[in-house]
PDB file of C-alpha atoms in Angstrom:
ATOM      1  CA  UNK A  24      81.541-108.114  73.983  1.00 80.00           C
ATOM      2  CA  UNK A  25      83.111-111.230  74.862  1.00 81.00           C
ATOM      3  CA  UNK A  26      86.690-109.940  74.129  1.00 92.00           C
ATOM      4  CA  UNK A  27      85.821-107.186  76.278  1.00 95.00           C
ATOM      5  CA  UNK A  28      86.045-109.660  79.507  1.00 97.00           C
ATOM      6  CA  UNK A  29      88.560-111.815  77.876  1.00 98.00           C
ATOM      7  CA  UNK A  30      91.893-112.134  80.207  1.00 98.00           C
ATOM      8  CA  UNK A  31      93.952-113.600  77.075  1.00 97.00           C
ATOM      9  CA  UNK A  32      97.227-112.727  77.269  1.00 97.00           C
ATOM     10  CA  UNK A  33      97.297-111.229  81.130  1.00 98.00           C
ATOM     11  CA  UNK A  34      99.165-112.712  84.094  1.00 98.00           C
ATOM     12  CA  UNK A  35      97.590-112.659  87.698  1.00 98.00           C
ATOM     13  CA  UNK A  36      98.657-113.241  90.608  1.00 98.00           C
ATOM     14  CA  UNK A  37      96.057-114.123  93.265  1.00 98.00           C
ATOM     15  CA  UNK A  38      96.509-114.487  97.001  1.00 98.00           C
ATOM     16  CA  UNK A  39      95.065-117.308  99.068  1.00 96.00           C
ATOM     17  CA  UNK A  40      93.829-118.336  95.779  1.00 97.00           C
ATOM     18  CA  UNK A  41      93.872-122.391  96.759  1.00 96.00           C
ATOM     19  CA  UNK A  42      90.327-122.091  98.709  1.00 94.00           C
ATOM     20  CA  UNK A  43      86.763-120.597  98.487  1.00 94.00           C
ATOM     21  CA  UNK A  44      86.924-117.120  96.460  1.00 96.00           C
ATOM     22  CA  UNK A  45      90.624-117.100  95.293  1.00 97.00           C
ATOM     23  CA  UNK A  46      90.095-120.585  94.184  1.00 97.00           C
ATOM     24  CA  UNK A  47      86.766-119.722  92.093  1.00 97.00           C
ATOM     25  CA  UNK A  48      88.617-115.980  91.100  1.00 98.00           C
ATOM     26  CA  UNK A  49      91.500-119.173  89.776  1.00 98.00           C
ATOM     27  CA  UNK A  50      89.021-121.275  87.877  1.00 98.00           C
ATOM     28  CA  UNK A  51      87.473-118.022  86.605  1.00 98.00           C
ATOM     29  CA  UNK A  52      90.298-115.978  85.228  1.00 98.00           C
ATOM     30  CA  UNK A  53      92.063-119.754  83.665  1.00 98.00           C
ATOM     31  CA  UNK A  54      88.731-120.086  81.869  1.00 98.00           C
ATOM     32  CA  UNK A  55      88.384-116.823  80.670  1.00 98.00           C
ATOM     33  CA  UNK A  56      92.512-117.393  79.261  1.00 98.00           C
ATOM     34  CA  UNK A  57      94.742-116.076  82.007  1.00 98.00           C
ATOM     35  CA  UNK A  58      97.616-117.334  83.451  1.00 98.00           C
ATOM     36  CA  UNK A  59      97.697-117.469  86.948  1.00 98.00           C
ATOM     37  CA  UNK A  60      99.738-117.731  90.382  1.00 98.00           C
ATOM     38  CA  UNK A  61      98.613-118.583  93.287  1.00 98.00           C
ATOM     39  CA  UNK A  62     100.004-118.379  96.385  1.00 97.00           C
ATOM     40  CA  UNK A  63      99.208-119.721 100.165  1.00 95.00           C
ATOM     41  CA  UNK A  64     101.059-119.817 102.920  1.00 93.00           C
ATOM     42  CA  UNK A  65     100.508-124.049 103.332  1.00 94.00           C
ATOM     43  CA  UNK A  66     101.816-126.255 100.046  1.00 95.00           C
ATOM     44  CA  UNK A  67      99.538-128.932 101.123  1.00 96.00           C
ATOM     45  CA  UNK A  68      96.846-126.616 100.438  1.00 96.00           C
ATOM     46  CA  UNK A  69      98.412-125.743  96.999  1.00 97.00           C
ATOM     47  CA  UNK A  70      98.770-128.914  95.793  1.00 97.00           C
ATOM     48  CA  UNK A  71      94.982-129.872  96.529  1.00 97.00           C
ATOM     49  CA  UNK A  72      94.264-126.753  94.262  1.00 98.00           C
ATOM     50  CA  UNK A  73      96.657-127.622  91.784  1.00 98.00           C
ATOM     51  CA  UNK A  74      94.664-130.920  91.561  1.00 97.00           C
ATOM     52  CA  UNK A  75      91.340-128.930  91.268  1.00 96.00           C
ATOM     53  CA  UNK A  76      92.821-126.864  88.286  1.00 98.00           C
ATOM     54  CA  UNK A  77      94.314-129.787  86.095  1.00 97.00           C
ATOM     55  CA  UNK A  78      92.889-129.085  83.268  1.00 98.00           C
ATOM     56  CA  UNK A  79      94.342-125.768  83.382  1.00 98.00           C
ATOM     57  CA  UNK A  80      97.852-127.270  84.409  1.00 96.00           C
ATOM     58  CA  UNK A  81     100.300-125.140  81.629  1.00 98.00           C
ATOM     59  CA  UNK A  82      98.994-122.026  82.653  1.00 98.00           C
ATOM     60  CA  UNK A  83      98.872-122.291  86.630  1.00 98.00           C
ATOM     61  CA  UNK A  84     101.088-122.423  89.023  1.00 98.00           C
ATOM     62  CA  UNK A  85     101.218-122.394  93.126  1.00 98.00           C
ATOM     63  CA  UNK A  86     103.633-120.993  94.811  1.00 98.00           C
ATOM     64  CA  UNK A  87     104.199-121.232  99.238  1.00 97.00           C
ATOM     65  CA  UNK A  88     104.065-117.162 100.296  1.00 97.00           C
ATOM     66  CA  UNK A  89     103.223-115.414 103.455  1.00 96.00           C
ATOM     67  CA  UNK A  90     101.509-112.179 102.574  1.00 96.00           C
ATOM     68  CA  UNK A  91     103.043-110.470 105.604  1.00 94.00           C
ATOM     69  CA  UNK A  92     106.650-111.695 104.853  1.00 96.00           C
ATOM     70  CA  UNK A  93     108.098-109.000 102.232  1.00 97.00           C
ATOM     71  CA  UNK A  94     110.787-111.373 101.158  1.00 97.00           C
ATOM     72  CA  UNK A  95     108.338-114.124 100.096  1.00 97.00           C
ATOM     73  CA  UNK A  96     106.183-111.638  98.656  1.00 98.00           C
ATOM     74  CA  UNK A  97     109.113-110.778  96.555  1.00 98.00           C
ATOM     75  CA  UNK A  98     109.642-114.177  95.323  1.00 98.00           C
ATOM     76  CA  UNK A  99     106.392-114.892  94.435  1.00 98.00           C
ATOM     77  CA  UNK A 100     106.320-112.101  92.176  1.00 98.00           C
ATOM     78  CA  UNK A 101     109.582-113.692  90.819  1.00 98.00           C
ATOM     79  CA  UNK A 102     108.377-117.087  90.331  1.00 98.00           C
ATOM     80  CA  UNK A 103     104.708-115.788  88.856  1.00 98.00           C
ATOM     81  CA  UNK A 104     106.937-113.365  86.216  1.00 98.00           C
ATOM     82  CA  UNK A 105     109.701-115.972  85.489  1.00 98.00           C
ATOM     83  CA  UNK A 106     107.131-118.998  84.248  1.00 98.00           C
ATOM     84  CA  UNK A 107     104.625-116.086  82.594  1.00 98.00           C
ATOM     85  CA  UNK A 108     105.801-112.664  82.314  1.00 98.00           C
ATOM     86  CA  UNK A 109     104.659-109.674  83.591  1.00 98.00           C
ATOM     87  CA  UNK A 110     102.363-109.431  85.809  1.00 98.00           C
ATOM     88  CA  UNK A 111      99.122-107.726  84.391  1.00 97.00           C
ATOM     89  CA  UNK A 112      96.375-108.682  87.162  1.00 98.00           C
ATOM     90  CA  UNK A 113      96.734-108.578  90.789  1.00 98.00           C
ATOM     91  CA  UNK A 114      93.739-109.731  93.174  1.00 98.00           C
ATOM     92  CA  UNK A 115      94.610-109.102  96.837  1.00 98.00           C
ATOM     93  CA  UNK A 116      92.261-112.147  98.300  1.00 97.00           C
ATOM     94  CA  UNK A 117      94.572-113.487 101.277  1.00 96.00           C
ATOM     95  CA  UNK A 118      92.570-112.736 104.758  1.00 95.00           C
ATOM     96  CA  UNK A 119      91.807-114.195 108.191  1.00 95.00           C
ATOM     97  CA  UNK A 120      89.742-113.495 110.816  1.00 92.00           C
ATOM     98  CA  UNK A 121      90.739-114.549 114.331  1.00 93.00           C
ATOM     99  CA  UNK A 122      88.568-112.761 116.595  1.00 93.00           C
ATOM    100  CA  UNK A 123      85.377-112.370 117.215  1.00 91.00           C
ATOM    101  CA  UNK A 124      84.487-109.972 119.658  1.00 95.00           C
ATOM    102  CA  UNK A 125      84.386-106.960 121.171  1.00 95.00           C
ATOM    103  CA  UNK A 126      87.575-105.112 120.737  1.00 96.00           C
ATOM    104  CA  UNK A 127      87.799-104.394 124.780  1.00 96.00           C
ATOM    105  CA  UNK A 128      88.146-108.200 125.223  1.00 96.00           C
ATOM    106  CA  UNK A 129      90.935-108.767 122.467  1.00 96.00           C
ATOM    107  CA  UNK A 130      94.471-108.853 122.764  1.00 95.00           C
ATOM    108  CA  UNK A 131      96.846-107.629 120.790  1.00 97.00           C
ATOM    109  CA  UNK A 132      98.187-110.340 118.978  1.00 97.00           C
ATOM    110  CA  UNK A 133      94.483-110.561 117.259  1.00 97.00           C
ATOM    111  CA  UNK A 134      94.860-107.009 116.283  1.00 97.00           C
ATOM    112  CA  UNK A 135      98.394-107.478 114.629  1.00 98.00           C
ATOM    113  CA  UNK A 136      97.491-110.594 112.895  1.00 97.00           C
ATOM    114  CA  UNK A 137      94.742-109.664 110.930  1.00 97.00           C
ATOM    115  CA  UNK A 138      96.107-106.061 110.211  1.00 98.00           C
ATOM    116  CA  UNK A 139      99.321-108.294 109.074  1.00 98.00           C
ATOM    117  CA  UNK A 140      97.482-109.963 106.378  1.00 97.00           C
ATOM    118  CA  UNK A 141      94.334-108.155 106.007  1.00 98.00           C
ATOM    119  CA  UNK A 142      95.620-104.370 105.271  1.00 98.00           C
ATOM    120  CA  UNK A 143      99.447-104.725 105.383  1.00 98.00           C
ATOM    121  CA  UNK A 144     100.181-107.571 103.122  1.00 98.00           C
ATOM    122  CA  UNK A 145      97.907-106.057 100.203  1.00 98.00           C
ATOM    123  CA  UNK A 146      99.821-102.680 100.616  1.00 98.00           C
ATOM    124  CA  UNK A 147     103.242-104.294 100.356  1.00 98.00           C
ATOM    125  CA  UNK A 148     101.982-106.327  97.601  1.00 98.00           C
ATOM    126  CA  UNK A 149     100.115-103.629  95.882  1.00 98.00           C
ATOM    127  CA  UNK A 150     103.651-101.420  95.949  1.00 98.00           C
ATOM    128  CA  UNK A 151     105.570-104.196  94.604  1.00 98.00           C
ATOM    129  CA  UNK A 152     103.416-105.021  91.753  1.00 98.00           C
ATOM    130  CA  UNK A 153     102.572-101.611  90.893  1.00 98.00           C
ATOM    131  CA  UNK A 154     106.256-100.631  90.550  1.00 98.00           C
ATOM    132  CA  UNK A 155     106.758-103.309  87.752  1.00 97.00           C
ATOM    133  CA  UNK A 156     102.973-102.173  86.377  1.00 98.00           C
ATOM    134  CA  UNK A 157     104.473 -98.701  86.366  1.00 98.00           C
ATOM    135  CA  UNK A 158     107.638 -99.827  84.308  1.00 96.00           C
ATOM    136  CA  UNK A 159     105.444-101.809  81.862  1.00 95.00           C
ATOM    137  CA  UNK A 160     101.939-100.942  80.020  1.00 95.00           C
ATOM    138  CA  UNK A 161      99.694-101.408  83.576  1.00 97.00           C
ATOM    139  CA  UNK A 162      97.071-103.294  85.064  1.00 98.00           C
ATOM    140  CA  UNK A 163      94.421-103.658  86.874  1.00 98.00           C
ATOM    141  CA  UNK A 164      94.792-104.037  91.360  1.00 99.00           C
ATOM    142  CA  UNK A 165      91.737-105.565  92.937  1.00 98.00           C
ATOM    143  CA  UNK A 166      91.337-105.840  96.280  1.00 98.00           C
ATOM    144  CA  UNK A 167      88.966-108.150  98.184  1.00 98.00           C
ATOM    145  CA  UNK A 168      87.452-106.491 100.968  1.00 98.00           C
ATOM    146  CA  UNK A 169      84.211-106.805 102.790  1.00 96.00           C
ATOM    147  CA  UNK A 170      80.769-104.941 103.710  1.00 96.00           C
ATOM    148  CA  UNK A 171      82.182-105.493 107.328  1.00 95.00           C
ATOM    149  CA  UNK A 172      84.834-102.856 106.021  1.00 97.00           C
ATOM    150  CA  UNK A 173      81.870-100.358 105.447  1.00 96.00           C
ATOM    151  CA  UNK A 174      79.482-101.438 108.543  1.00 92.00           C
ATOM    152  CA  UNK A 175      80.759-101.559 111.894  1.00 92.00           C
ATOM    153  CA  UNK A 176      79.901-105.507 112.078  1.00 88.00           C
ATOM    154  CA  UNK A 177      78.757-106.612 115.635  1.00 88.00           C
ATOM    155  CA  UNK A 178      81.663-109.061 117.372  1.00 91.00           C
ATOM    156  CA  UNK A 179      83.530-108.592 114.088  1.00 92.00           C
ATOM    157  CA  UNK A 180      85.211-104.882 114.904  1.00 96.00           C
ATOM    158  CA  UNK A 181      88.883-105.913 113.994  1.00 97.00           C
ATOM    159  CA  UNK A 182      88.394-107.147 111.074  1.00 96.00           C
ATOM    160  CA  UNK A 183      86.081-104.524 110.282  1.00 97.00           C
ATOM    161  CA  UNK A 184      88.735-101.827 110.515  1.00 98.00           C
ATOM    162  CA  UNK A 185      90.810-103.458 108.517  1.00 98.00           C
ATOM    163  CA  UNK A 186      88.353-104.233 105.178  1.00 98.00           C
ATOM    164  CA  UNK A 187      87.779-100.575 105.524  1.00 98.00           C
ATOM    165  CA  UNK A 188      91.336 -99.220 105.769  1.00 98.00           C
ATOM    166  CA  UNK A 189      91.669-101.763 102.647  1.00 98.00           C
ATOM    167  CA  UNK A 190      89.019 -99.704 100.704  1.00 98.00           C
ATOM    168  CA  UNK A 191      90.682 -96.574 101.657  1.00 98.00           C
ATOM    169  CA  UNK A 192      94.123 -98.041 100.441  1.00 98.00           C
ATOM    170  CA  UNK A 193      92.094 -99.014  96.980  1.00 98.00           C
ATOM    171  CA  UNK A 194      91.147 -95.531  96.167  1.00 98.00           C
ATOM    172  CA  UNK A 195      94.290 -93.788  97.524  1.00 98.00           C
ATOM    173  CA  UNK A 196      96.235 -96.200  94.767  1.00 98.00           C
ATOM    174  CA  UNK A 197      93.491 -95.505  92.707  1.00 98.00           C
ATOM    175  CA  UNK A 198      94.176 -91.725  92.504  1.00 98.00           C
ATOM    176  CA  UNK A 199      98.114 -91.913  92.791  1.00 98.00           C
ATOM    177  CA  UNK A 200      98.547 -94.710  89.855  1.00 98.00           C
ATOM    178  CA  UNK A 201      95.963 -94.025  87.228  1.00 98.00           C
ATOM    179  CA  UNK A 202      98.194 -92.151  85.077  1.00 98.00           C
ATOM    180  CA  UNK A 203     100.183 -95.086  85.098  1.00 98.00           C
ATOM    181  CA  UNK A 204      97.437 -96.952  83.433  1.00 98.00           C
ATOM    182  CA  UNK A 205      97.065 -99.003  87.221  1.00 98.00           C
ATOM    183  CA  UNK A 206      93.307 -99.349  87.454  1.00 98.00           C
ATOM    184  CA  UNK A 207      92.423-100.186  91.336  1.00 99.00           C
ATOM    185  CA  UNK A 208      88.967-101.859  92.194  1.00 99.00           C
ATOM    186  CA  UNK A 209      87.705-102.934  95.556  1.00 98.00           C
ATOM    187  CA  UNK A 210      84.667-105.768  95.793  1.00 98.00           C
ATOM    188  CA  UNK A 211      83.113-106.324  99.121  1.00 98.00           C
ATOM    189  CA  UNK A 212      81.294-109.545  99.344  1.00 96.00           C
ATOM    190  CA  UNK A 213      78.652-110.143 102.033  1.00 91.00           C
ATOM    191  CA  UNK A 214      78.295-113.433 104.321  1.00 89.00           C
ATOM    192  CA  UNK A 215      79.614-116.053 101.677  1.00 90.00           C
ATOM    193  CA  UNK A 216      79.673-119.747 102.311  1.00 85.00           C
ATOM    194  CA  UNK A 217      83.546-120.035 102.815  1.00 82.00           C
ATOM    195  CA  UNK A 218      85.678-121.346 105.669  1.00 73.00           C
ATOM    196  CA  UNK A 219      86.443-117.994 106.540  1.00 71.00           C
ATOM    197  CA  UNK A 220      82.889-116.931 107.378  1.00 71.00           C
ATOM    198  CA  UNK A 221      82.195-120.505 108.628  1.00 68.00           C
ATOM    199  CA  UNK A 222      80.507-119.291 111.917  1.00 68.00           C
ATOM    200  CA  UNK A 223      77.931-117.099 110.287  1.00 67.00           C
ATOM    201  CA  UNK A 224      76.593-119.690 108.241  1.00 67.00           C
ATOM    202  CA  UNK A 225      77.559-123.243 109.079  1.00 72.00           C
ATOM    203  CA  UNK A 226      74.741-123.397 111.930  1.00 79.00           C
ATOM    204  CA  UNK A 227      71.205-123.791 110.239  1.00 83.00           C
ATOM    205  CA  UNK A 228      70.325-120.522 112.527  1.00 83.00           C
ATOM    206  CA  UNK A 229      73.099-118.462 112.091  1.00 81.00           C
ATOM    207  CA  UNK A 230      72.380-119.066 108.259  1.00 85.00           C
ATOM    208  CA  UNK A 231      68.843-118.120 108.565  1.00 88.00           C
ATOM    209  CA  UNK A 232      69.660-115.187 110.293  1.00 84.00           C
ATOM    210  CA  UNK A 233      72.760-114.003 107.867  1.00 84.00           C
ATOM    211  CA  UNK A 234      70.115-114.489 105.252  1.00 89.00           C
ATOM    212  CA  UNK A 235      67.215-112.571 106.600  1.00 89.00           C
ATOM    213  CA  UNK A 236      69.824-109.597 106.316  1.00 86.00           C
ATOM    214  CA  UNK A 237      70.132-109.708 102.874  1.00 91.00           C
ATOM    215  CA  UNK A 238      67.281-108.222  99.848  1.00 94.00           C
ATOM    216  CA  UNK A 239      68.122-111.982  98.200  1.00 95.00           C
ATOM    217  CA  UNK A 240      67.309-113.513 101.157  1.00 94.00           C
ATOM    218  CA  UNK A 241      70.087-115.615 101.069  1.00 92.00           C
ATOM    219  CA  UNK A 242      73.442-116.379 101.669  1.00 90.00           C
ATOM    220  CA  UNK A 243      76.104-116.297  98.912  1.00 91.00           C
ATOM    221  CA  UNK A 244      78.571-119.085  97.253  1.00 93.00           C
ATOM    222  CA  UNK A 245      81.891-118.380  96.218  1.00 94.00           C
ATOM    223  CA  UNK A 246      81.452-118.739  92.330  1.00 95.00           C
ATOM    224  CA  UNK A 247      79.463-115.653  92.511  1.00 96.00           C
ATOM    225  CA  UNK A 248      82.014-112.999  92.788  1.00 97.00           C
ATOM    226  CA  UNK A 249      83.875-114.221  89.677  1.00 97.00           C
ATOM    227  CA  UNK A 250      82.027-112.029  87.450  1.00 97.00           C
ATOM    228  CA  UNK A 251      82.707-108.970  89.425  1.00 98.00           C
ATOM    229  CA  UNK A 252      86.602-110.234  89.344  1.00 98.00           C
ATOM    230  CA  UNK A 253      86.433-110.845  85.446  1.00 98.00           C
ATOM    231  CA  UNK A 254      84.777-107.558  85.497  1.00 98.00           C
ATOM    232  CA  UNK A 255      88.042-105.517  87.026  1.00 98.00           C
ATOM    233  CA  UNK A 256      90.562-107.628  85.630  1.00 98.00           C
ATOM    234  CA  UNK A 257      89.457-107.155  82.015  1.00 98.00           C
ATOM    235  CA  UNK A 258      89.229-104.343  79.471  1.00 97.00           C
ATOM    236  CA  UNK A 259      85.713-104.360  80.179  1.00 98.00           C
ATOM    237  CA  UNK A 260      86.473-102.194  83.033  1.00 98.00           C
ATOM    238  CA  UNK A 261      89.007 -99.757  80.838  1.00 98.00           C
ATOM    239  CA  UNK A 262      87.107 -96.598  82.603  1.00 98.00           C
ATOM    240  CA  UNK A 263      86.728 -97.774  86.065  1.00 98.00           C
ATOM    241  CA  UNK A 264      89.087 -97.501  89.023  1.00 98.00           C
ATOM    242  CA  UNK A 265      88.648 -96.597  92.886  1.00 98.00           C
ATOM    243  CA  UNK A 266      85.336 -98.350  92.285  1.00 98.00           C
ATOM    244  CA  UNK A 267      84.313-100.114  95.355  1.00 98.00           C
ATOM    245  CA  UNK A 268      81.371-102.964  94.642  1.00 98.00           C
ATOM    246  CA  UNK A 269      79.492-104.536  96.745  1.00 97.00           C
ATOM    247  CA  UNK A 270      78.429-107.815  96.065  1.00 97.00           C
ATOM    248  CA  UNK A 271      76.090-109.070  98.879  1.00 95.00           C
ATOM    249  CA  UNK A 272      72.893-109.852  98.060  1.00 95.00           C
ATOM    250  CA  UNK A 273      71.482-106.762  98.891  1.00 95.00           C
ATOM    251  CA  UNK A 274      72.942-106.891 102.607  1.00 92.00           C
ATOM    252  CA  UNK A 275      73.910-103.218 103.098  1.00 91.00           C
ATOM    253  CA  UNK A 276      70.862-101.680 102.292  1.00 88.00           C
TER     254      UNK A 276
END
């Protein structure tokens, strides 16, 4: 069972993979034998996860990309492929969140930035990738989403629509590449402790309250959505695709 979830041999890529979930997804996937790219748009940022993941330093790499820049989504695939091959994993982590708010009292550079990176940089990323998966022997797509994509979350409604175009885009690639051999998986964490989510949790009463929503009773930490990641980037997932997991503590229900 353990060479089930083993990613020996397979090349990721992970977006803003140098903090909080891409950073654990990093740690996770190098441990279980990947090699992996990561990519933010700061290379201060990289090199402070670079320093996290030096034990791990011949089969990493950090490369400076904006997801919403095609160009620099093009050379990152370059770089990840030219230092490890083809690209076998691809975890679409990269988000933001700069509103909060009612979506009467936002503007509409709000709306376009978190579209930009939330929705339209995974697309263009997930086309890329998928044409080389296409060419080679696949791979597995996952996409990080959210519950907010599935709820409409209060002050949160931008971002919302976004996470849950995000989940559509997972299972219309889903459908269109799995005869390809292109598995494409969705997880949608619930309030985790990351900078991100900062103002739902940071306060001692906003935590309380983000963790009376949940069946745990608790809010989550970042190292616990690597097992759903290892889950969708390994064989141990050979059957699944469009799958879209929540993992939440029990939050939607």
């Amino acid at each position: 069972m353990n060479q089930r979830f083993s990613l020996k041999d397979r090349n990721a890529i992970i977006t803003g993979g140098t903090r909080g979930i891409g950073l654990e997804m990093a740690r996770g996937f190098l441990e279980a034998g990947a090699t992996v790219t990561i990519c933010s748009r700061k290379q201060a940022s990289i090199d402070g996860a670079l320093k996290e993941l030096e034990e791990y330093k011949d089969r990493v790499q950090g490369i400076s990309a904006h997801v919403g820049k095609v160009d620099e989504l093009e050379r990152l695939i370059a770089d990840a492929e030219s230092r490890f091959g083809p690209i076998n994993i691809l975890v679409n982590n990269a988000g933001t969140n700069p509103w909060y708010g009612p979506i009467v009292e936002s503007d509409d550079a709000a709306w376009d930035k978190t579209l930009e990176v939330n929705l339209r940089g995974p697309y263009v990323l997930s086309k890329l990738v998928a044409r080389r998966m296409i060419a080679g022997d696949g791979g597995s797509i996952i996409n990080i989403s959210s519950v907010a994509g599935q709820t409409a979350a209060l002050l949160q409604g931008i971002y919302s629509v976004s996470k849950a175009g995000l989940i559509m885009l997972t299972k219309v690639m889903a459908r269109e590449l799995g005869t390809h051999g292109i598995r494409v998986n969705c997880i949608c964490p619930g309030v985790i402790k990351t900078k991100l989510s900062e103002a739902l949790w940071a306060d001692p009463e906003a935590e309380k309250s983000a963790a009376a929503l949940k069946a745990l009773g608790r809010v989550g930490t970042t190292d616990e959505l690597v097992g759903a990641a290892l889950y969708f980037a390994s064989d141990a997932s050979s059957f699944t695709t469009g799958s879209v997991l929540n993992v939440d503590g029990g939050m939607v229900l």
